Each structure stands twice: as structure tokens, then as C-alpha cells.
Amino acid sequence: MNETERARQIICAIDTGDLGQATALSNALKGRVGAVKLGLEFFCAAGPAGVSAVAGSGLPIFLDLKFLDIPNTVAGAVRTACAWNPFMMTVHASGGAAMMRAATAAALRAADSNGGARPLLVGVTVLTSFDDGDLAETGAQGPLPDQVKRLAALAQDSGLDGIVASAHEVAMLRAQCGPEFTLVVPGIRPGWASADDQKRIVTPADALAHGADYLVIGRPITRSDDPAGAAGRIASEMAAVAA
């Protein structure tokens, strides 16, 4: 793939509650990344109107609210969120099969109702800030890769389009889930960027080599003095390594 094609695989995480900053970033990054991710911090500050404002840049929206509740509640949340036309949204795979099936059905009904495209639904397996010690504290069985495999299989069996997982598990998950299952990888750091609070990180080139479809990259882009330039540098490095 060339640099432009690789750029489409980059999802920039805009982790801020400042609507002005978020819209400025999304406008600056148009054509340099494939989508922007809006999470809980942004949504709690700016709400649905903020999502619409950022979407005005023309970049697709990855709505990362990690829904986790009883099936009926999550179905209602997904149905409501579909009105903002995100191209992708998250639920927690640990919410169980019934919850994930309800989310998928709600997305399908919403798409049929409004005539739009159904968003991709991806399940969060184990957060990239977790290691084996953190996982044990929650009472989940380890080691961590085994928990990721269990949740990935559950998500796929429940009708989700893909999962969110660390690049350390991507090769294993690609072999387990097949080529059509979407793998979204956060915790991505170029070699020239700091690790920050992520414990299980890899470079963009390594994530692609392991089978990732989308790379979620935040601070190396958003905290740069030149976000568009940083995104372009990452896409260029991805294209060069993959050539």
C-alpha cells in the first residue's frame, strides 16, 4: 500500500473535552488519517452536538464509548448513537453474548430505519493499560492472552464485526478469527514517541505486520506541534516498511 492508503488505516484518538481543539484537530487531519476517535472525555464534555461538530470536518467518526450494561440498555444506546452516523463504535466484550447480540440487532434496525450504513461494532477485549497483574485484580482468569482469546471468540460468535486488542495478540487473533474479522489496535507508538501510560505498545509497522486493520494513535499526533505532519510521518513510515 502507498502512503495515502496507509493513512486510511490510522484512527486518531482525540482525547480532549475541548470542542474547539477537537474540531481544529479533525479539520487539520482531514486527508491525513482515516478517521478520528471520540471517547468518554469528549462525549461527557461536548455531547451529541460535539460529535456532529467534529463530523463536520468530513472525517469518519469512531465513537469509542465502550458500552457495558444490560442488553436492553446497550441496544438503546447503540440505536441512539446510530443517529450520529459513526462508522464504528465499541462495546465491552465482557458484557456477554446476549448484550453483544442485542447491540448488533439494534444497529441493523437503526440502519434500516434511517437508510444509512450500519456502523461496525467492535468489542473491547482487555484494555491496553492492563497487564497480568491488573487482570488478576479484576478476578479474571489469566494469563492475559488467554482472556483476550476467550473474549474475541465470544465477540465473533455473537455477531460483532471485530475487536479492539493489543498488537501483542493480533497475530494470534488473526489466526483464530480469520481474515475478515476486523482488528483494531490501540496503544500504538512510533519509535520516536513516548510510551505514556500504555503498558502493551508496539510500533505502527509491527502492528500491521501482525495483521492489524486499523491503528488507533493519539498523543504522538495530537500533542505534536504539527499534528498533520506527525500523521503524515507515521503513514510514510508504514508505507515504507510494508513496501
mmCIF file of C-alpha atoms in Angstrom, residues 11-243:
data_model
loop_
_atom_site.group_PDB
_atom_site.id
_atom_site.type_symbol
_atom_site.label_atom_id
_atom_site.label_comp_id
_atom_site.label_asym_id
_atom_site.label_seq_id
_atom_site.Cartn_x
_atom_site.Cartn_y
_atom_site.Cartn_z
ATOM 1 C CA ILE A 11 -7.573 6.450 13.515
ATOM 2 C CA CYS A 12 -6.532 9.495 15.508
ATOM 3 C CA ALA A 13 -7.715 9.440 19.123
ATOM 4 C CA ILE A 14 -8.873 12.937 20.035
ATOM 5 C CA ASP A 15 -8.842 12.643 23.816
ATOM 6 C CA THR A 16 -9.948 16.069 24.942
ATOM 7 C CA GLY A 17 -13.030 17.716 26.335
ATOM 8 C CA ASP A 18 -12.328 20.922 24.429
ATOM 9 C CA LEU A 19 -14.664 21.120 21.434
ATOM 10 C CA GLY A 20 -12.649 23.850 19.761
ATOM 11 C CA GLN A 21 -9.465 21.825 19.999
ATOM 12 C CA ALA A 22 -11.232 18.704 18.750
ATOM 13 C CA THR A 23 -12.734 20.412 15.710
ATOM 14 C CA ALA A 24 -9.424 22.117 14.907
ATOM 15 C CA LEU A 25 -7.610 18.791 15.045
ATOM 16 C CA SER A 26 -10.178 17.000 12.899
ATOM 17 C CA ASN A 27 -10.042 19.762 10.298
ATOM 18 C CA ALA A 28 -6.231 19.725 10.291
ATOM 19 C CA LEU A 29 -6.122 15.950 9.913
ATOM 20 C CA LYS A 30 -8.546 15.616 7.030
ATOM 21 C CA GLY A 31 -6.798 13.617 4.328
ATOM 22 C CA ARG A 32 -4.026 12.602 6.726
ATOM 23 C CA VAL A 33 -5.916 9.949 8.723
ATOM 24 C CA GLY A 34 -8.828 7.642 8.012
ATOM 25 C CA ALA A 35 -10.990 8.613 10.990
ATOM 26 C CA VAL A 36 -10.998 10.260 14.386
ATOM 27 C CA LYS A 37 -11.880 8.541 17.652
ATOM 28 C CA LEU A 38 -14.092 10.319 20.142
ATOM 29 C CA GLY A 39 -14.225 8.816 23.616
ATOM 30 C CA LEU A 40 -15.768 9.343 27.010
ATOM 31 C CA GLU A 41 -13.887 12.515 27.936
ATOM 32 C CA PHE A 42 -15.003 14.259 24.767
ATOM 33 C CA PHE A 43 -18.566 12.960 24.894
ATOM 34 C CA CYS A 44 -19.116 13.945 28.526
ATOM 35 C CA ALA A 45 -17.937 17.470 27.728
ATOM 36 C CA ALA A 46 -19.431 18.078 24.295
ATOM 37 C CA GLY A 47 -22.257 15.542 23.910
ATOM 38 C CA PRO A 48 -24.067 14.674 20.670
ATOM 39 C CA ALA A 49 -23.723 18.227 19.354
ATOM 40 C CA GLY A 50 -19.972 17.917 19.724
ATOM 41 C CA VAL A 51 -19.925 14.670 17.774
ATOM 42 C CA SER A 52 -21.840 16.369 14.971
ATOM 43 C CA ALA A 53 -19.466 19.325 15.024
ATOM 44 C CA VAL A 54 -16.390 17.122 14.678
ATOM 45 C CA ALA A 55 -18.097 15.084 11.971
ATOM 46 C CA GLY A 56 -18.434 18.339 10.060
ATOM 47 C CA SER A 57 -14.757 18.027 9.138
ATOM 48 C CA GLY A 58 -15.730 15.186 6.841
ATOM 49 C CA LEU A 59 -13.685 12.573 8.670
ATOM 50 C CA PRO A 60 -15.469 9.366 9.723
ATOM 51 C CA ILE A 61 -16.145 9.058 13.451
ATOM 52 C CA PHE A 62 -15.096 6.129 15.623
ATOM 53 C CA LEU A 63 -17.370 6.508 18.651
ATOM 54 C CA ASP A 64 -15.500 4.841 21.487
ATOM 55 C CA LEU A 65 -17.937 4.860 24.411
ATOM 56 C CA LYS A 66 -17.373 1.196 25.365
ATOM 57 C CA PHE A 67 -20.983 0.360 26.151
ATOM 58 C CA LEU A 68 -21.385 -2.129 29.021
ATOM 59 C CA ASP A 69 -24.790 -2.703 30.597
ATOM 60 C CA ILE A 70 -27.785 -4.999 30.381
ATOM 61 C CA PRO A 71 -28.719 -5.955 26.791
ATOM 62 C CA ASN A 72 -31.775 -3.696 26.546
ATOM 63 C CA THR A 73 -29.879 -0.634 27.749
ATOM 64 C CA VAL A 74 -26.949 -1.216 25.398
ATOM 65 C CA ALA A 75 -29.327 -1.801 22.488
ATOM 66 C CA GLY A 76 -30.974 1.537 23.196
ATOM 67 C CA ALA A 77 -27.627 3.303 23.417
ATOM 68 C CA VAL A 78 -26.464 1.818 20.106
ATOM 69 C CA ARG A 79 -29.748 2.724 18.424
ATOM 70 C CA THR A 80 -29.445 6.324 19.613
ATOM 71 C CA ALA A 81 -25.775 6.590 18.652
ATOM 72 C CA CYS A 82 -26.507 5.404 15.113
ATOM 73 C CA ALA A 83 -28.290 8.713 14.532
ATOM 74 C CA TRP A 84 -24.850 10.389 14.535
ATOM 75 C CA ASN A 85 -23.660 8.102 11.682
ATOM 76 C CA PRO A 86 -20.426 6.803 13.233
ATOM 77 C CA PHE A 87 -18.532 4.380 11.042
ATOM 78 C CA MET A 88 -17.507 2.346 14.092
ATOM 79 C CA MET A 89 -18.404 2.061 17.777
ATOM 80 C CA THR A 90 -17.338 -0.041 20.745
ATOM 81 C CA VAL A 91 -18.974 -2.290 23.297
ATOM 82 C CA HIS A 92 -17.235 -4.291 26.022
ATOM 83 C CA ALA A 93 -16.975 -7.943 25.032
ATOM 84 C CA SER A 94 -17.077 -8.771 28.741
ATOM 85 C CA GLY A 95 -20.735 -7.686 28.660
ATOM 86 C CA GLY A 96 -21.562 -11.131 27.315
ATOM 87 C CA ALA A 97 -23.155 -12.728 24.281
ATOM 88 C CA ALA A 98 -26.709 -11.505 24.898
ATOM 89 C CA MET A 99 -25.556 -7.912 25.189
ATOM 90 C CA MET A 100 -23.451 -8.070 22.025
ATOM 91 C CA ARG A 101 -26.241 -9.707 20.038
ATOM 92 C CA ALA A 102 -28.655 -7.011 21.208
ATOM 93 C CA ALA A 103 -26.199 -4.313 20.137
ATOM 94 C CA THR A 104 -25.793 -5.852 16.682
ATOM 95 C CA ALA A 105 -29.539 -6.191 16.192
ATOM 96 C CA ALA A 106 -30.097 -2.587 17.283
ATOM 97 C CA ALA A 107 -27.502 -1.324 14.813
ATOM 98 C CA LEU A 108 -29.129 -3.250 11.991
ATOM 99 C CA ARG A 109 -32.591 -1.908 12.830
ATOM 100 C CA ALA A 110 -31.296 1.637 13.082
ATOM 101 C CA ALA A 111 -29.584 1.396 9.698
ATOM 102 C CA ASP A 112 -32.734 0.017 8.101
ATOM 103 C CA SER A 113 -34.778 2.792 9.689
ATOM 104 C CA ASN A 114 -32.622 5.759 8.696
ATOM 105 C CA GLY A 115 -31.372 4.343 5.392
ATOM 106 C CA GLY A 116 -27.732 4.758 6.371
ATOM 107 C CA ALA A 117 -24.861 2.331 6.622
ATOM 108 C CA ARG A 118 -24.643 0.166 9.701
ATOM 109 C CA PRO A 119 -21.627 1.081 11.812
ATOM 110 C CA LEU A 120 -19.002 -1.512 12.520
ATOM 111 C CA LEU A 121 -19.397 -2.856 16.043
ATOM 112 C CA VAL A 122 -16.167 -3.907 17.722
ATOM 113 C CA GLY A 123 -15.700 -5.452 21.140
ATOM 114 C CA VAL A 124 -13.152 -4.281 23.667
ATOM 115 C CA THR A 125 -11.254 -7.317 24.978
ATOM 116 C CA VAL A 126 -8.578 -6.301 27.514
ATOM 117 C CA LEU A 127 -7.570 -2.664 27.867
ATOM 118 C CA THR A 128 -4.044 -1.891 26.682
ATOM 119 C CA SER A 129 -3.292 -0.267 30.049
ATOM 120 C CA PHE A 130 -3.677 -3.736 31.642
ATOM 121 C CA ASP A 131 -1.001 -6.303 32.327
ATOM 122 C CA ASP A 132 -1.327 -9.702 34.021
ATOM 123 C CA GLY A 133 -1.343 -8.118 37.460
ATOM 124 C CA ASP A 134 -4.172 -5.744 36.590
ATOM 125 C CA LEU A 135 -6.163 -8.587 35.071
ATOM 126 C CA ALA A 136 -5.758 -10.709 38.200
ATOM 127 C CA GLU A 137 -7.054 -7.867 40.358
ATOM 128 C CA THR A 138 -10.349 -7.992 38.465
ATOM 129 C CA GLY A 139 -10.772 -11.703 39.187
ATOM 130 C CA ALA A 140 -10.420 -12.737 35.529
ATOM 131 C CA GLN A 141 -8.507 -15.896 34.690
ATOM 132 C CA GLY A 142 -5.088 -15.391 33.160
ATOM 133 C CA PRO A 143 -2.703 -15.337 31.519
ATOM 134 C CA LEU A 144 -3.800 -12.218 29.680
ATOM 135 C CA PRO A 145 -3.600 -13.628 26.104
ATOM 136 C CA ASP A 146 -5.970 -16.430 27.069
ATOM 137 C CA GLN A 147 -8.549 -13.920 28.303
ATOM 138 C CA VAL A 148 -8.225 -11.978 25.053
ATOM 139 C CA LYS A 149 -8.762 -15.172 23.014
ATOM 140 C CA ARG A 150 -11.861 -16.084 25.023
ATOM 141 C CA LEU A 151 -13.420 -12.646 24.609
ATOM 142 C CA ALA A 152 -12.533 -12.487 20.908
ATOM 143 C CA ALA A 153 -14.229 -15.828 20.253
ATOM 144 C CA LEU A 154 -17.287 -14.695 22.201
ATOM 145 C CA ALA A 155 -17.473 -11.432 20.254
ATOM 146 C CA GLN A 156 -17.191 -13.194 16.902
ATOM 147 C CA ASP A 157 -19.779 -15.801 17.842
ATOM 148 C CA SER A 158 -22.105 -13.004 18.992
ATOM 149 C CA GLY A 159 -22.077 -11.266 15.604
ATOM 150 C CA LEU A 160 -19.669 -8.392 16.196
ATOM 151 C CA ASP A 161 -17.569 -7.172 13.256
ATOM 152 C CA GLY A 162 -14.299 -7.214 15.141
ATOM 153 C CA ILE A 163 -12.490 -6.470 18.345
ATOM 154 C CA VAL A 164 -10.130 -3.998 19.940
ATOM 155 C CA ALA A 165 -6.959 -5.664 21.203
ATOM 156 C CA SER A 166 -3.285 -5.040 21.806
ATOM 157 C CA ALA A 167 -0.948 -5.681 18.895
ATOM 158 C CA HIS A 168 0.801 -8.272 21.048
ATOM 159 C CA GLU A 169 -2.244 -10.500 20.494
ATOM 160 C CA VAL A 170 -3.000 -9.581 16.866
ATOM 161 C CA ALA A 171 -1.159 -12.434 15.136
ATOM 162 C CA MET A 172 -2.796 -14.934 17.473
ATOM 163 C CA LEU A 173 -6.221 -13.371 16.914
ATOM 164 C CA ARG A 174 -5.860 -13.218 13.136
ATOM 165 C CA ALA A 175 -5.121 -16.933 13.108
ATOM 166 C CA GLN A 176 -8.049 -17.637 15.430
ATOM 167 C CA CYS A 177 -10.682 -15.357 13.895
ATOM 168 C CA GLY A 178 -9.784 -15.390 10.197
ATOM 169 C CA PRO A 179 -9.084 -12.671 7.617
ATOM 170 C CA GLU A 180 -12.498 -10.968 7.603
ATOM 171 C CA PHE A 181 -12.694 -10.155 11.320
ATOM 172 C CA THR A 182 -11.723 -6.515 11.943
ATOM 173 C CA LEU A 183 -8.818 -5.984 14.338
ATOM 174 C CA VAL A 184 -8.487 -2.502 15.819
ATOM 175 C CA VAL A 185 -5.257 -1.874 17.701
ATOM 176 C CA PRO A 186 -4.719 0.933 20.228
ATOM 177 C CA GLY A 187 -1.552 1.514 22.237
ATOM 178 C CA ILE A 188 0.385 2.325 19.063
ATOM 179 C CA ARG A 189 3.535 4.375 19.461
ATOM 180 C CA PRO A 190 6.055 5.214 16.723
ATOM 181 C CA GLY A 191 9.654 4.632 17.748
ATOM 182 C CA TRP A 192 10.161 8.362 18.188
ATOM 183 C CA ALA A 193 7.211 8.806 20.608
ATOM 184 C CA SER A 194 6.970 8.237 24.383
ATOM 185 C CA ALA A 195 5.033 5.276 25.827
ATOM 186 C CA ASP A 196 2.991 7.429 28.272
ATOM 187 C CA ASP A 197 0.611 5.206 30.333
ATOM 188 C CA GLN A 198 0.370 2.310 27.879
ATOM 189 C CA LYS A 199 1.968 -0.957 29.038
ATOM 190 C CA ARG A 200 1.485 -3.111 25.929
ATOM 191 C CA ILE A 201 2.568 -0.986 22.972
ATOM 192 C CA VAL A 202 4.092 -1.636 19.550
ATOM 193 C CA THR A 203 5.111 0.456 16.559
ATOM 194 C CA PRO A 204 2.719 1.006 13.629
ATOM 195 C CA ALA A 205 4.835 -1.158 11.320
ATOM 196 C CA ASP A 206 4.870 -4.050 13.772
ATOM 197 C CA ALA A 207 1.089 -3.842 14.279
ATOM 198 C CA LEU A 208 0.492 -4.039 10.533
ATOM 199 C CA ALA A 209 2.907 -6.935 10.161
ATOM 200 C CA HIS A 210 0.963 -8.837 12.808
ATOM 201 C CA GLY A 211 -2.340 -8.359 10.971
ATOM 202 C CA ALA A 212 -3.978 -5.182 12.320
ATOM 203 C CA ASP A 213 -6.634 -3.468 10.188
ATOM 204 C CA TYR A 214 -6.850 -0.118 11.994
ATOM 205 C CA LEU A 215 -4.318 1.590 14.248
ATOM 206 C CA VAL A 216 -5.528 3.947 16.969
ATOM 207 C CA ILE A 217 -2.905 6.623 17.550
ATOM 208 C CA GLY A 218 -3.455 9.574 19.864
ATOM 209 C CA ARG A 219 -0.796 11.580 21.634
ATOM 210 C CA PRO A 220 2.020 11.115 19.072
ATOM 211 C CA ILE A 221 -0.265 13.047 16.707
ATOM 212 C CA THR A 222 -2.414 15.268 18.922
ATOM 213 C CA ARG A 223 0.423 16.514 21.140
ATOM 214 C CA SER A 224 2.694 17.263 18.218
ATOM 215 C CA ASP A 225 3.392 20.860 17.244
ATOM 216 C CA ASP A 226 2.330 19.766 13.755
ATOM 217 C CA PRO A 227 -0.399 17.084 14.044
ATOM 218 C CA ALA A 228 -0.875 16.773 10.286
ATOM 219 C CA GLY A 229 2.859 16.424 9.804
ATOM 220 C CA ALA A 230 3.097 13.779 12.543
ATOM 221 C CA ALA A 231 0.261 11.782 10.964
ATOM 222 C CA GLY A 232 1.956 12.036 7.577
ATOM 223 C CA ARG A 233 5.245 10.868 9.043
ATOM 224 C CA ILE A 234 3.551 7.802 10.546
ATOM 225 C CA ALA A 235 1.779 6.950 7.284
ATOM 226 C CA SER A 236 5.042 7.341 5.387
ATOM 227 C CA GLU A 237 6.878 5.011 7.772
ATOM 228 C CA MET A 238 4.047 2.470 7.477
ATOM 229 C CA ALA A 239 4.196 2.561 3.688
ATOM 230 C CA ALA A 240 7.979 2.295 3.605
ATOM 231 C CA VAL A 241 8.147 -0.722 5.863
ATOM 232 C CA ALA A 242 5.320 -2.505 4.082
ATOM 233 C CA ALA A 243 6.768 -1.889 0.619
#
